[in-house]
Short mmCIF file of C-alpha atoms in Angstrom, two decimals:
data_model
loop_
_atom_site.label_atom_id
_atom_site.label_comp_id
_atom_site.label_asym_id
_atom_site.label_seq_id
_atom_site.Cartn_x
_atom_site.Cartn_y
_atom_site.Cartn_z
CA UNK D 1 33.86 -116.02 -29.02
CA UNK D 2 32.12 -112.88 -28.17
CA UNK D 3 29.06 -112.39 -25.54
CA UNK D 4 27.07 -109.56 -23.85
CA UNK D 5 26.82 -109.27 -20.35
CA UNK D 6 24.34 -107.22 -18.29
CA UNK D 7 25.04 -105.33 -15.47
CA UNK D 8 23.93 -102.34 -13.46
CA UNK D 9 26.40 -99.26 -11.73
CA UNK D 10 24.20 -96.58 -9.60
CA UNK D 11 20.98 -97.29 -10.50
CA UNK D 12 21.12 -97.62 -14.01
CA UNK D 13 21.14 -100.90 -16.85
CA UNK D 14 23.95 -101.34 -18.92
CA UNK D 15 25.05 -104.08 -21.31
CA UNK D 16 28.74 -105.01 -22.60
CA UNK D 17 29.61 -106.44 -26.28
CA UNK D 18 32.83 -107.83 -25.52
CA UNK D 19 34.85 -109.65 -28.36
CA UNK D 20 38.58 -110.29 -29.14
CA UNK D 21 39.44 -108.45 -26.05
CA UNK D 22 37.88 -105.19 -27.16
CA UNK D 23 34.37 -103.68 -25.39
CA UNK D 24 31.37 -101.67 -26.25
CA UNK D 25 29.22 -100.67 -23.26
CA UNK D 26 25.47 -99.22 -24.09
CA UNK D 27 22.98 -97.92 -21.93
CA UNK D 28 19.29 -97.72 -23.06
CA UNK D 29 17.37 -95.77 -20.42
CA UNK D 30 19.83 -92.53 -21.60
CA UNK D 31 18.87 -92.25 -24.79
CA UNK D 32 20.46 -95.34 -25.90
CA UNK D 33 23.64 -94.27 -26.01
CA UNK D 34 27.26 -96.08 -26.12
CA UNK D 35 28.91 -94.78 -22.93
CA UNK D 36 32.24 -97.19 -23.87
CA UNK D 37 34.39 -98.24 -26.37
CA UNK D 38 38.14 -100.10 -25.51
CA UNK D 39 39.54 -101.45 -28.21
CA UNK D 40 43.22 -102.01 -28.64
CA UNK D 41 43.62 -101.60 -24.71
CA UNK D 42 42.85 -97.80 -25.40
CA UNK D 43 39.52 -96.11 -24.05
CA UNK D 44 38.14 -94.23 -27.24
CA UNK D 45 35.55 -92.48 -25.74
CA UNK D 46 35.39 -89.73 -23.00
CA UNK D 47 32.98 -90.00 -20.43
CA UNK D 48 31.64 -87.65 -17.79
CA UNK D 49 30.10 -90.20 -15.17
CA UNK D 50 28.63 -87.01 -12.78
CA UNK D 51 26.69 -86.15 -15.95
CA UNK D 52 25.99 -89.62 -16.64
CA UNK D 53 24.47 -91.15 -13.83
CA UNK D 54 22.22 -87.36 -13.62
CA UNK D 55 19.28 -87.57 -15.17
CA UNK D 56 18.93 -83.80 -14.82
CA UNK D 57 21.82 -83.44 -16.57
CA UNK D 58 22.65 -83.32 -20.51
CA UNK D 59 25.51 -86.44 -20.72
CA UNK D 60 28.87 -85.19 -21.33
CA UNK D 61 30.69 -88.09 -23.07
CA UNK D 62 29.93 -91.41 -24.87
CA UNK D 63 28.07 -91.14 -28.37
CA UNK D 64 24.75 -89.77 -27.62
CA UNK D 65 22.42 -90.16 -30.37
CA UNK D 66 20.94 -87.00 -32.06
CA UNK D 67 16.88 -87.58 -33.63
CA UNK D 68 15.18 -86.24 -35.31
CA UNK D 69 17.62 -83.20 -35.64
CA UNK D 70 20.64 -82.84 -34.93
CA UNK D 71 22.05 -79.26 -33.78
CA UNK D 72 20.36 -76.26 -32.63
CA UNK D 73 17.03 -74.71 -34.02
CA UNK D 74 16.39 -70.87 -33.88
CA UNK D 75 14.57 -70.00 -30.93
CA UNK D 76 14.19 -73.98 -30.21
CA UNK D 77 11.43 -73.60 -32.33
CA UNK D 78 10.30 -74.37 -35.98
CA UNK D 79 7.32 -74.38 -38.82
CA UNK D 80 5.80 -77.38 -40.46
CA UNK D 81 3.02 -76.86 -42.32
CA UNK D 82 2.11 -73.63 -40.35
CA UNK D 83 2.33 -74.77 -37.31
CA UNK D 84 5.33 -73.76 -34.83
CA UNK D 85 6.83 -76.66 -33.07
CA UNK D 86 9.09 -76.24 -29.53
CA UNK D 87 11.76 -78.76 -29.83
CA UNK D 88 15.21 -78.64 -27.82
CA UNK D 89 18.59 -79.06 -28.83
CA UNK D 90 19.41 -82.15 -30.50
CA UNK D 91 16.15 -83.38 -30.41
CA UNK D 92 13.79 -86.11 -28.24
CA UNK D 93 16.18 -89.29 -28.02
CA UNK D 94 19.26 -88.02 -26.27
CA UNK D 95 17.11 -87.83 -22.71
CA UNK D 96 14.87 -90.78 -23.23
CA UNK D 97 14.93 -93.89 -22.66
CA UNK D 98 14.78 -96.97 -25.52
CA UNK D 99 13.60 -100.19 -25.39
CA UNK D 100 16.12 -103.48 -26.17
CA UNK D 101 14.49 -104.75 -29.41
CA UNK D 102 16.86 -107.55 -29.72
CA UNK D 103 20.65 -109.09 -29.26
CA UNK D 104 22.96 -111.54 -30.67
CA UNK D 105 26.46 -113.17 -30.23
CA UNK D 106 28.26 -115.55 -31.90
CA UNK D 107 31.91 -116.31 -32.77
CA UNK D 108 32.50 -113.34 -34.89
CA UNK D 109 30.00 -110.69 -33.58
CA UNK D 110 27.82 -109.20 -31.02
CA UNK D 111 25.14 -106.79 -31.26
CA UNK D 112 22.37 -105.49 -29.64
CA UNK D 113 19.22 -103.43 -31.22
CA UNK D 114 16.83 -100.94 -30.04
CA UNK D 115 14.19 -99.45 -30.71
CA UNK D 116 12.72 -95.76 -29.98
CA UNK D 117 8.62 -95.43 -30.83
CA UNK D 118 6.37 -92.48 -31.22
CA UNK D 119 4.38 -91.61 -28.42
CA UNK D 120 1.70 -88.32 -27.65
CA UNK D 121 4.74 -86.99 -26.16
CA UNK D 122 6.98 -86.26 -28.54
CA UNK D 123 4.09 -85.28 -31.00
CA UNK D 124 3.42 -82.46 -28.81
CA UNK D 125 7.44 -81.57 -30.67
CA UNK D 126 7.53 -83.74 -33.53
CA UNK D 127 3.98 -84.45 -35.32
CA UNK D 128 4.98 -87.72 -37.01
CA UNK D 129 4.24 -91.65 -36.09
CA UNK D 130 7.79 -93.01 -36.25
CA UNK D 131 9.86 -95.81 -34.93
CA UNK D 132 13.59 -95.23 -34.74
CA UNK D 133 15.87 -98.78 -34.85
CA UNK D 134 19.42 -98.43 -33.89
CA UNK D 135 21.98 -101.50 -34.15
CA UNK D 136 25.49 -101.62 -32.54
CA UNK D 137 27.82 -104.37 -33.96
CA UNK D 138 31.01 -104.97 -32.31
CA UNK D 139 32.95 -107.23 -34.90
CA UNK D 140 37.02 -107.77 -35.69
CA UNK D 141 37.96 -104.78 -33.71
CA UNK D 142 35.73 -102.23 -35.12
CA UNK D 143 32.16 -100.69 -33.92
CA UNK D 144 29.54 -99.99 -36.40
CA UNK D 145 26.46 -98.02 -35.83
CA UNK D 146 23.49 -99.29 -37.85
CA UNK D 147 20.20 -96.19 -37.65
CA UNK D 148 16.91 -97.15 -39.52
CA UNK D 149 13.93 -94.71 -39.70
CA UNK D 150 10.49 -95.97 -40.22
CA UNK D 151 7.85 -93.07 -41.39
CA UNK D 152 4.44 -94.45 -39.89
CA UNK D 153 2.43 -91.38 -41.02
CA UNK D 154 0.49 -90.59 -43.84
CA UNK D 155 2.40 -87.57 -44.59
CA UNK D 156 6.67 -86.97 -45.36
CA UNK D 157 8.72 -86.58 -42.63
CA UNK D 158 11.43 -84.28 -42.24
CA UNK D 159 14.88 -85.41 -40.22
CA UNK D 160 18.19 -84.73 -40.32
CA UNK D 161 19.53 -87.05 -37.42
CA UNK D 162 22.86 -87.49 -36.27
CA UNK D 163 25.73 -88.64 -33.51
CA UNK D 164 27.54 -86.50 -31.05
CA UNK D 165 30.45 -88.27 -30.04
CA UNK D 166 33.17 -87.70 -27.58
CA UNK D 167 36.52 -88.80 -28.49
CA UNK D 168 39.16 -88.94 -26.06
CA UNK D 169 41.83 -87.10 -27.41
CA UNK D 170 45.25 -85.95 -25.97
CA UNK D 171 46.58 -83.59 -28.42
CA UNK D 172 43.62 -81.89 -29.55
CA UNK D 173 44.27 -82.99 -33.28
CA UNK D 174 41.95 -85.48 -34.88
CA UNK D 175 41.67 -87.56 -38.22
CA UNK D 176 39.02 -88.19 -40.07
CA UNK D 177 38.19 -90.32 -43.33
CA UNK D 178 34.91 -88.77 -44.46
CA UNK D 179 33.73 -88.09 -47.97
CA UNK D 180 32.81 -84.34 -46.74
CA UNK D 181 34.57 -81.67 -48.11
CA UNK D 182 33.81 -78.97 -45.76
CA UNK D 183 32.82 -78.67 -41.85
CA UNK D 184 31.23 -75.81 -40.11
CA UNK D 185 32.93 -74.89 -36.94
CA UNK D 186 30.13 -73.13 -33.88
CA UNK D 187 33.18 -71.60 -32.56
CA UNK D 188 34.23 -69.06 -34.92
CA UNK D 189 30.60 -69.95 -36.55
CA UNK D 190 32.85 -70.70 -40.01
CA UNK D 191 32.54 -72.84 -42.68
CA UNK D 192 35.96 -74.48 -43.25
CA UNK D 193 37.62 -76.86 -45.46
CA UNK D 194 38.04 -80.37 -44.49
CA UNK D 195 41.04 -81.69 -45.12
CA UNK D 196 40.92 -84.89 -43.23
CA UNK D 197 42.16 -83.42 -40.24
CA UNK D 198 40.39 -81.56 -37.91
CA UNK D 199 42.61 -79.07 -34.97
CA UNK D 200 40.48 -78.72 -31.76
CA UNK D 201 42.66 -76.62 -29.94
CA UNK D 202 41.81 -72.87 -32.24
#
């Protein structure tokens, strides 16, 4: 049977999809984020709790999610429809909070949904009327990450979103099954060929 708990640790609200004896832990108010995975009685995920429980501070660790772009902009700035828009790295979600649109648990599944609106905010960076939906499903020993974009404006909206996850690796070497063919690596700002294997250590 699998079940969500709630609890809190310094201040902040977290809840737990446990199932099977594996764990997901997510915590809205920072951007929604999955701070925790354990599955196999192996932590997945690396975690920086100083830069965690900081709000001042960018969160080193978990999966934080990137929207509506993911990466750096030139000059953290951009055009759209000649106007220049400020927007930092990675976007508005990553150091917001989002709201808990929903949860369920049964015998072969938990999940929890939420939900990240528009606001005069973040159309001061982003002039669009959105509402971003994220779903994580812990189910038969595997986490899936369900993202849904919902264009409430009159005009197209441009976004390339994406996840920044922290793996917790020992030997710098990680595998990948992707259907991309090539990566681009910011530290020797390269495009190289992906093989299914990616070496962190060069």
């Amino acid at each position: 049977m699998y079940s969500i708990e709630e609890f809190d640790r310094q201040g902040m609200h977290f809840f737990r999809l446990k199932g099977e004896g594996a764990f997901v832990e997510v915590c809205p108010e920072r951007g929604g984020m999955i701070t925790a995975i354990h599955i196999a009685d192996e932590d997945l995920l690396y975690m920086n709790e100083e830069t965690l429980f900081n709000l001042d501070k960018n969160v080193r660790g978990g999966i934080p999610v990137l929207f509506p772009i993911a990466g750096q902009l030139r000059g953290k700035q951009y055009e759209w429809e000649g106007q220049v828009y400020q927007m930092a790295n990675h976007g508005l979600v990553w150091t917001r909070p989002l709201e808990v649109a929903g949860q369920s648990c049964g015998t072969d599944h938990a999940e929890i949904t939420l939900v990240f609106h528009s606001t005069p905010e973040t159309r001061v960076s982003y002039p669009f009327d959105f509402e971003m939906q994220l779903t994580y499903r812990l189910a038969g020993g595997k986490v899936t990450i369900l993202q849904k974009a919902t264009n409430r404006s009159v005009d197209s909206m441009p976004i390339c979103p994406g996840f920044h996850p922290y793996f917790a690796i020992r030997d710098k070497a990680l595998e990948l099954e992707t259907a991309a063919t090539t990566y681009f690596d910011y530290n020797g700002h390269k495009e190289k060929p992906l093989t299914g294997k990616l070496e962190m250590a060069g």
